Amino acid sequence: MPHSPHPASTPLIYRLNPPLLRLVDKQRASVIPAIIRAGLITVTLAATGCGDAVNNDASMPPPGVKAAKAIAQEVSEWDEFTGRVAAVNTVEVRARVSGFLEKQNFTAGSTVKRGDLLFVIDQKPFKAQLNFAKAELERAKVKADLAKTDMKRAENLSRANAISREEYDTRRETLREAGAAVASAEANVYTAQLNLDYSEIRAPIAGRISREMVTVGNLVNAGGDAAVLATIVATDPVYVYVDADEQSVLKYRRKRLGSADAGDLTGIPVQLALADEADFPHAGRLDYVAPQENPNTGTISLRGVFANPDGLLSPGLFARMRVQGSRPYPALLLPERAISADQAQNFVWVVKPDNQLEYRTVTLGARVGPLRAVTSGLNVDDWVVVEGGQKLKAGLSVDPERIELSAQGAP
């Protein structure tokens, strides 16, 4: 069988029309070089475009940033807790004798001193009782004087054997009875005087007093069912109670190891801020640590004491108290915006003398207001990028504007 110039896979039109096949092969031969030439032109244009882009990047000016030196300062670490202001002393004023309330001698909500007169209970019954007791005392003294005189006579008669022994013993016991009656009358006078004094209800402590709970004209009772007439709260100084976590308390104690009493944390400086205060303007000291941990919360109660001469700190107010967790140490302060995080480490961008950037890892310390302490990785003469730190990389040339930081972290 003769060999066919076209395989069976060739389209039928080609096998039936050889001239057409020759025409197609001729066009194919002319098209392929054209495609190759077009590809070369495209590659050339692409290479030219890349060269223009490289030239454009190289011609762009360096980005502008603001750089500043860190603030050198001694700082302390503080641990912050939330709690409540509490009064050092709180007293519920109650009547110690029964009677009708006759007078109120204070203004509700005012500050009172210890010993100030607050209420007066009707004194007429107590004055009458005192007068009666004094009269009974006088009668007892008269009887005692008479018994003393009779005893002297009995002694004289006894020496002359002019009185029986029975009569002598009777006069002697009568004198002792008269002396006891005098002592009893004196006790009654003291009790009557005490009741009269208790009819004037005075402030047992200094502080701020509440409104009156019982108004004038009402009957007040003494004893276990005595009604509360008012409440006095001591306002200077005040306590602040917080619950500290176990790790913090252990840290405080470890820092005191080697001292006379490592477990005694009293005296550690503390600071206080109220709900409307951003900083901690009130200074105090730690004066109490609970002897055991609360097993339900895993916390230990701490108490700070703060002076309150102006009465700003009222018992019951919400407060933030921070406890000094370390002794002062030297550090460099930077605003938080100048510090970036890269996985598990913190870093800053340092502008070198040739205005190129250097990636510098740093170790952070305590927060000082809006600033953050850097304990290692930075020198006091380093210029750190504080603004314009987006899309920076090591070795990049920048145009730094050198500024000076304030204590608030602003230029």
PDB file of C-alpha atoms in Angstrom, residues 157-301:
ATOM      1  CA  LEU A 157     -17.766  54.256 179.425  1.00  0.00           C
ATOM      2  CA  SER A 158     -16.101  50.975 178.555  1.00  0.00           C
ATOM      3  CA  ARG A 159     -12.825  52.112 180.101  1.00  0.00           C
ATOM      4  CA  ALA A 160     -14.755  52.973 183.324  1.00  0.00           C
ATOM      5  CA  ASN A 161     -16.649  49.687 183.134  1.00  0.00           C
ATOM      6  CA  ALA A 162     -19.855  51.719 183.041  1.00  0.00           C
ATOM      7  CA  ILE A 163     -21.309  50.036 179.938  1.00  0.00           C
ATOM      8  CA  SER A 164     -21.978  46.476 179.075  1.00  0.00           C
ATOM      9  CA  ARG A 165     -20.046  44.704 176.456  1.00  0.00           C
ATOM     10  CA  GLU A 166     -23.232  44.150 174.471  1.00  0.00           C
ATOM     11  CA  GLU A 167     -24.010  47.871 174.360  1.00  0.00           C
ATOM     12  CA  TYR A 168     -20.476  48.644 173.294  1.00  0.00           C
ATOM     13  CA  ASP A 169     -20.674  46.170 170.373  1.00  0.00           C
ATOM     14  CA  THR A 170     -24.015  47.568 169.311  1.00  0.00           C
ATOM     15  CA  ARG A 171     -22.700  51.140 169.059  1.00  0.00           C
ATOM     16  CA  ARG A 172     -19.626  49.932 167.212  1.00  0.00           C
ATOM     17  CA  GLU A 173     -21.698  48.093 164.556  1.00  0.00           C
ATOM     18  CA  THR A 174     -24.035  51.053 164.302  1.00  0.00           C
ATOM     19  CA  LEU A 175     -21.053  53.228 163.350  1.00  0.00           C
ATOM     20  CA  ARG A 176     -19.996  50.756 160.665  1.00  0.00           C
ATOM     21  CA  GLU A 177     -23.551  50.645 159.314  1.00  0.00           C
ATOM     22  CA  ALA A 178     -23.649  54.446 159.147  1.00  0.00           C
ATOM     23  CA  GLY A 179     -20.384  54.460 157.198  1.00  0.00           C
ATOM     24  CA  ALA A 180     -21.789  51.952 154.704  1.00  0.00           C
ATOM     25  CA  ALA A 181     -24.910  54.065 154.331  1.00  0.00           C
ATOM     26  CA  VAL A 182     -22.753  57.072 153.490  1.00  0.00           C
ATOM     27  CA  ALA A 183     -20.892  55.061 150.836  1.00  0.00           C
ATOM     28  CA  SER A 184     -24.183  53.852 149.353  1.00  0.00           C
ATOM     29  CA  ALA A 185     -25.565  57.383 149.255  1.00  0.00           C
ATOM     30  CA  GLU A 186     -22.410  58.616 147.564  1.00  0.00           C
ATOM     31  CA  ALA A 187     -22.812  55.908 144.907  1.00  0.00           C
ATOM     32  CA  ASN A 188     -26.397  56.983 144.334  1.00  0.00           C
ATOM     33  CA  VAL A 189     -25.253  60.559 143.897  1.00  0.00           C
ATOM     34  CA  TYR A 190     -22.622  59.433 141.390  1.00  0.00           C
ATOM     35  CA  THR A 191     -25.222  57.392 139.444  1.00  0.00           C
ATOM     36  CA  ALA A 192     -27.654  60.297 139.388  1.00  0.00           C
ATOM     37  CA  GLN A 193     -24.926  62.644 138.216  1.00  0.00           C
ATOM     38  CA  LEU A 194     -23.910  60.139 135.526  1.00  0.00           C
ATOM     39  CA  ASN A 195     -27.472  59.863 134.247  1.00  0.00           C
ATOM     40  CA  LEU A 196     -27.701  63.627 134.130  1.00  0.00           C
ATOM     41  CA  ASP A 197     -24.464  63.793 132.160  1.00  0.00           C
ATOM     42  CA  TYR A 198     -25.706  61.087 129.782  1.00  0.00           C
ATOM     43  CA  SER A 199     -28.758  63.192 129.049  1.00  0.00           C
ATOM     44  CA  GLU A 200     -26.322  65.347 127.058  1.00  0.00           C
ATOM     45  CA  ILE A 201     -25.247  63.179 124.114  1.00  0.00           C
ATOM     46  CA  ARG A 202     -21.810  64.237 122.888  1.00  0.00           C
ATOM     47  CA  ALA A 203     -19.669  63.173 119.924  1.00  0.00           C
ATOM     48  CA  PRO A 204     -17.398  60.255 120.904  1.00  0.00           C
ATOM     49  CA  ILE A 205     -15.064  60.847 117.911  1.00  0.00           C
ATOM     50  CA  ALA A 206     -14.259  63.612 115.460  1.00  0.00           C
ATOM     51  CA  GLY A 207     -15.657  63.274 111.961  1.00  0.00           C
ATOM     52  CA  ARG A 208     -18.564  63.998 109.668  1.00  0.00           C
ATOM     53  CA  ILE A 209     -22.029  63.415 111.107  1.00  0.00           C
ATOM     54  CA  SER A 210     -25.072  62.128 109.273  1.00  0.00           C
ATOM     55  CA  ARG A 211     -28.575  63.541 109.428  1.00  0.00           C
ATOM     56  CA  GLU A 212     -30.619  63.022 112.585  1.00  0.00           C
ATOM     57  CA  MET A 213     -32.401  59.666 112.616  1.00  0.00           C
ATOM     58  CA  VAL A 214     -34.765  60.678 115.460  1.00  0.00           C
ATOM     59  CA  THR A 215     -36.244  64.154 115.605  1.00  0.00           C
ATOM     60  CA  VAL A 216     -36.803  66.325 118.665  1.00  0.00           C
ATOM     61  CA  GLY A 217     -39.877  65.396 120.745  1.00  0.00           C
ATOM     62  CA  ASN A 218     -39.601  61.634 120.342  1.00  0.00           C
ATOM     63  CA  LEU A 219     -39.021  59.220 123.182  1.00  0.00           C
ATOM     64  CA  VAL A 220     -35.663  57.477 123.021  1.00  0.00           C
ATOM     65  CA  ASN A 221     -34.788  54.368 124.978  1.00  0.00           C
ATOM     66  CA  ALA A 222     -31.529  53.156 126.404  1.00  0.00           C
ATOM     67  CA  GLY A 223     -30.181  49.638 126.390  1.00  0.00           C
ATOM     68  CA  GLY A 224     -30.184  46.969 123.690  1.00  0.00           C
ATOM     69  CA  ASP A 225     -33.158  48.412 121.798  1.00  0.00           C
ATOM     70  CA  ALA A 226     -31.782  51.949 121.735  1.00  0.00           C
ATOM     71  CA  ALA A 227     -32.412  53.661 118.416  1.00  0.00           C
ATOM     72  CA  VAL A 228     -29.569  55.130 116.361  1.00  0.00           C
ATOM     73  CA  LEU A 229     -29.764  58.901 116.640  1.00  0.00           C
ATOM     74  CA  ALA A 230     -26.996  59.677 114.101  1.00  0.00           C
ATOM     75  CA  THR A 231     -23.794  58.243 112.652  1.00  0.00           C
ATOM     76  CA  ILE A 232     -20.349  59.810 112.817  1.00  0.00           C
ATOM     77  CA  VAL A 233     -17.689  58.805 110.309  1.00  0.00           C
ATOM     78  CA  ALA A 234     -14.035  59.694 110.848  1.00  0.00           C
ATOM     79  CA  THR A 235     -12.674  61.294 107.666  1.00  0.00           C
ATOM     80  CA  ASP A 236      -9.040  62.062 108.440  1.00  0.00           C
ATOM     81  CA  PRO A 237      -7.255  59.785 107.847  1.00  0.00           C
ATOM     82  CA  VAL A 238      -9.088  57.206 105.738  1.00  0.00           C
ATOM     83  CA  TYR A 239      -8.444  53.605 104.743  1.00  0.00           C
ATOM     84  CA  VAL A 240      -8.466  52.053 101.266  1.00  0.00           C
ATOM     85  CA  TYR A 241      -8.971  48.293 101.069  1.00  0.00           C
ATOM     86  CA  VAL A 242      -7.892  46.316  97.978  1.00  0.00           C
ATOM     87  CA  ASP A 243      -7.494  42.625  97.148  1.00  0.00           C
ATOM     88  CA  ALA A 244      -4.027  41.842  95.796  1.00  0.00           C
ATOM     89  CA  ASP A 245      -3.127  38.719  93.869  1.00  0.00           C
ATOM     90  CA  GLU A 246      -0.836  36.142  95.407  1.00  0.00           C
ATOM     91  CA  GLN A 247       2.055  36.823  92.996  1.00  0.00           C
ATOM     92  CA  SER A 248       2.186  40.512  93.874  1.00  0.00           C
ATOM     93  CA  VAL A 249       2.226  39.892  97.626  1.00  0.00           C
ATOM     94  CA  LEU A 250       4.983  37.309  97.218  1.00  0.00           C
ATOM     95  CA  LYS A 251       6.980  39.837  95.201  1.00  0.00           C
ATOM     96  CA  TYR A 252       6.672  42.436  97.977  1.00  0.00           C
ATOM     97  CA  ARG A 253       7.764  39.941 100.587  1.00  0.00           C
ATOM     98  CA  ARG A 254      10.728  38.679  98.572  1.00  0.00           C
ATOM     99  CA  LYS A 255      11.993  42.215  98.177  1.00  0.00           C
ATOM    100  CA  ARG A 256      11.999  42.463 101.971  1.00  0.00           C
ATOM    101  CA  LEU A 257      13.864  39.215 102.563  1.00  0.00           C
ATOM    102  CA  GLY A 258      16.737  39.775 104.951  1.00  0.00           C
ATOM    103  CA  SER A 259      14.964  42.546 106.855  1.00  0.00           C
ATOM    104  CA  ALA A 260      13.941  42.254 110.499  1.00  0.00           C
ATOM    105  CA  ASP A 261      10.477  41.050 109.530  1.00  0.00           C
ATOM    106  CA  ALA A 262      10.184  39.986 105.887  1.00  0.00           C
ATOM    107  CA  GLY A 263       6.468  39.323 106.283  1.00  0.00           C
ATOM    108  CA  ASP A 264       5.749  42.841 107.556  1.00  0.00           C
ATOM    109  CA  LEU A 265       4.794  44.944 104.536  1.00  0.00           C
ATOM    110  CA  THR A 266       3.617  47.978 106.491  1.00  0.00           C
ATOM    111  CA  GLY A 267       5.250  51.191 105.413  1.00  0.00           C
ATOM    112  CA  ILE A 268       5.427  50.388 101.686  1.00  0.00           C
ATOM    113  CA  PRO A 269       4.509  53.556  99.724  1.00  0.00           C
ATOM    114  CA  VAL A 270       1.092  53.528  98.067  1.00  0.00           C
ATOM    115  CA  GLN A 271      -0.732  56.038  95.868  1.00  0.00           C
ATOM    116  CA  LEU A 272      -4.417  56.672  95.332  1.00  0.00           C
ATOM    117  CA  ALA A 273      -6.571  57.917  92.456  1.00  0.00           C
ATOM    118  CA  LEU A 274     -10.304  58.591  92.522  1.00  0.00           C
ATOM    119  CA  ALA A 275     -12.712  57.829  89.692  1.00  0.00           C
ATOM    120  CA  ASP A 276     -12.223  61.241  88.034  1.00  0.00           C
ATOM    121  CA  GLU A 277      -8.428  61.357  88.388  1.00  0.00           C
ATOM    122  CA  ALA A 278      -6.064  60.132  85.672  1.00  0.00           C
ATOM    123  CA  ASP A 279      -2.901  60.214  87.764  1.00  0.00           C
ATOM    124  CA  PHE A 280      -2.328  59.217  91.407  1.00  0.00           C
ATOM    125  CA  PRO A 281      -2.105  62.475  93.396  1.00  0.00           C
ATOM    126  CA  HIS A 282      -2.729  61.065  96.901  1.00  0.00           C
ATOM    127  CA  ALA A 283       0.231  59.520  98.716  1.00  0.00           C
ATOM    128  CA  GLY A 284      -0.015  57.128 101.643  1.00  0.00           C
ATOM    129  CA  ARG A 285       1.466  53.979 103.078  1.00  0.00           C
ATOM    130  CA  LEU A 286       0.506  50.358 103.528  1.00  0.00           C
ATOM    131  CA  ASP A 287      -0.459  49.673 107.147  1.00  0.00           C
ATOM    132  CA  TYR A 288      -2.174  46.270 107.110  1.00  0.00           C
ATOM    133  CA  VAL A 289      -1.905  42.932 105.297  1.00  0.00           C
ATOM    134  CA  ALA A 290      -4.406  40.168 105.973  1.00  0.00           C
ATOM    135  CA  PRO A 291      -2.811  37.252 107.844  1.00  0.00           C
ATOM    136  CA  GLN A 292      -4.196  34.677 105.402  1.00  0.00           C
ATOM    137  CA  GLU A 293      -5.253  34.357 101.784  1.00  0.00           C
ATOM    138  CA  ASN A 294      -8.865  34.082 100.709  1.00  0.00           C
ATOM    139  CA  PRO A 295      -9.059  30.554  99.235  1.00  0.00           C
ATOM    140  CA  ASN A 296     -12.138  31.414  97.163  1.00  0.00           C
ATOM    141  CA  THR A 297     -10.523  34.296  95.262  1.00  0.00           C
ATOM    142  CA  GLY A 298      -6.797  33.624  95.673  1.00  0.00           C
ATOM    143  CA  THR A 299      -6.240  37.171  96.917  1.00  0.00           C
ATOM    144  CA  ILE A 300      -4.911  38.816 100.059  1.00  0.00           C
ATOM    145  CA  SER A 301      -6.477  41.957 101.503  1.00  0.00           C
TER     146      SER A 301
END
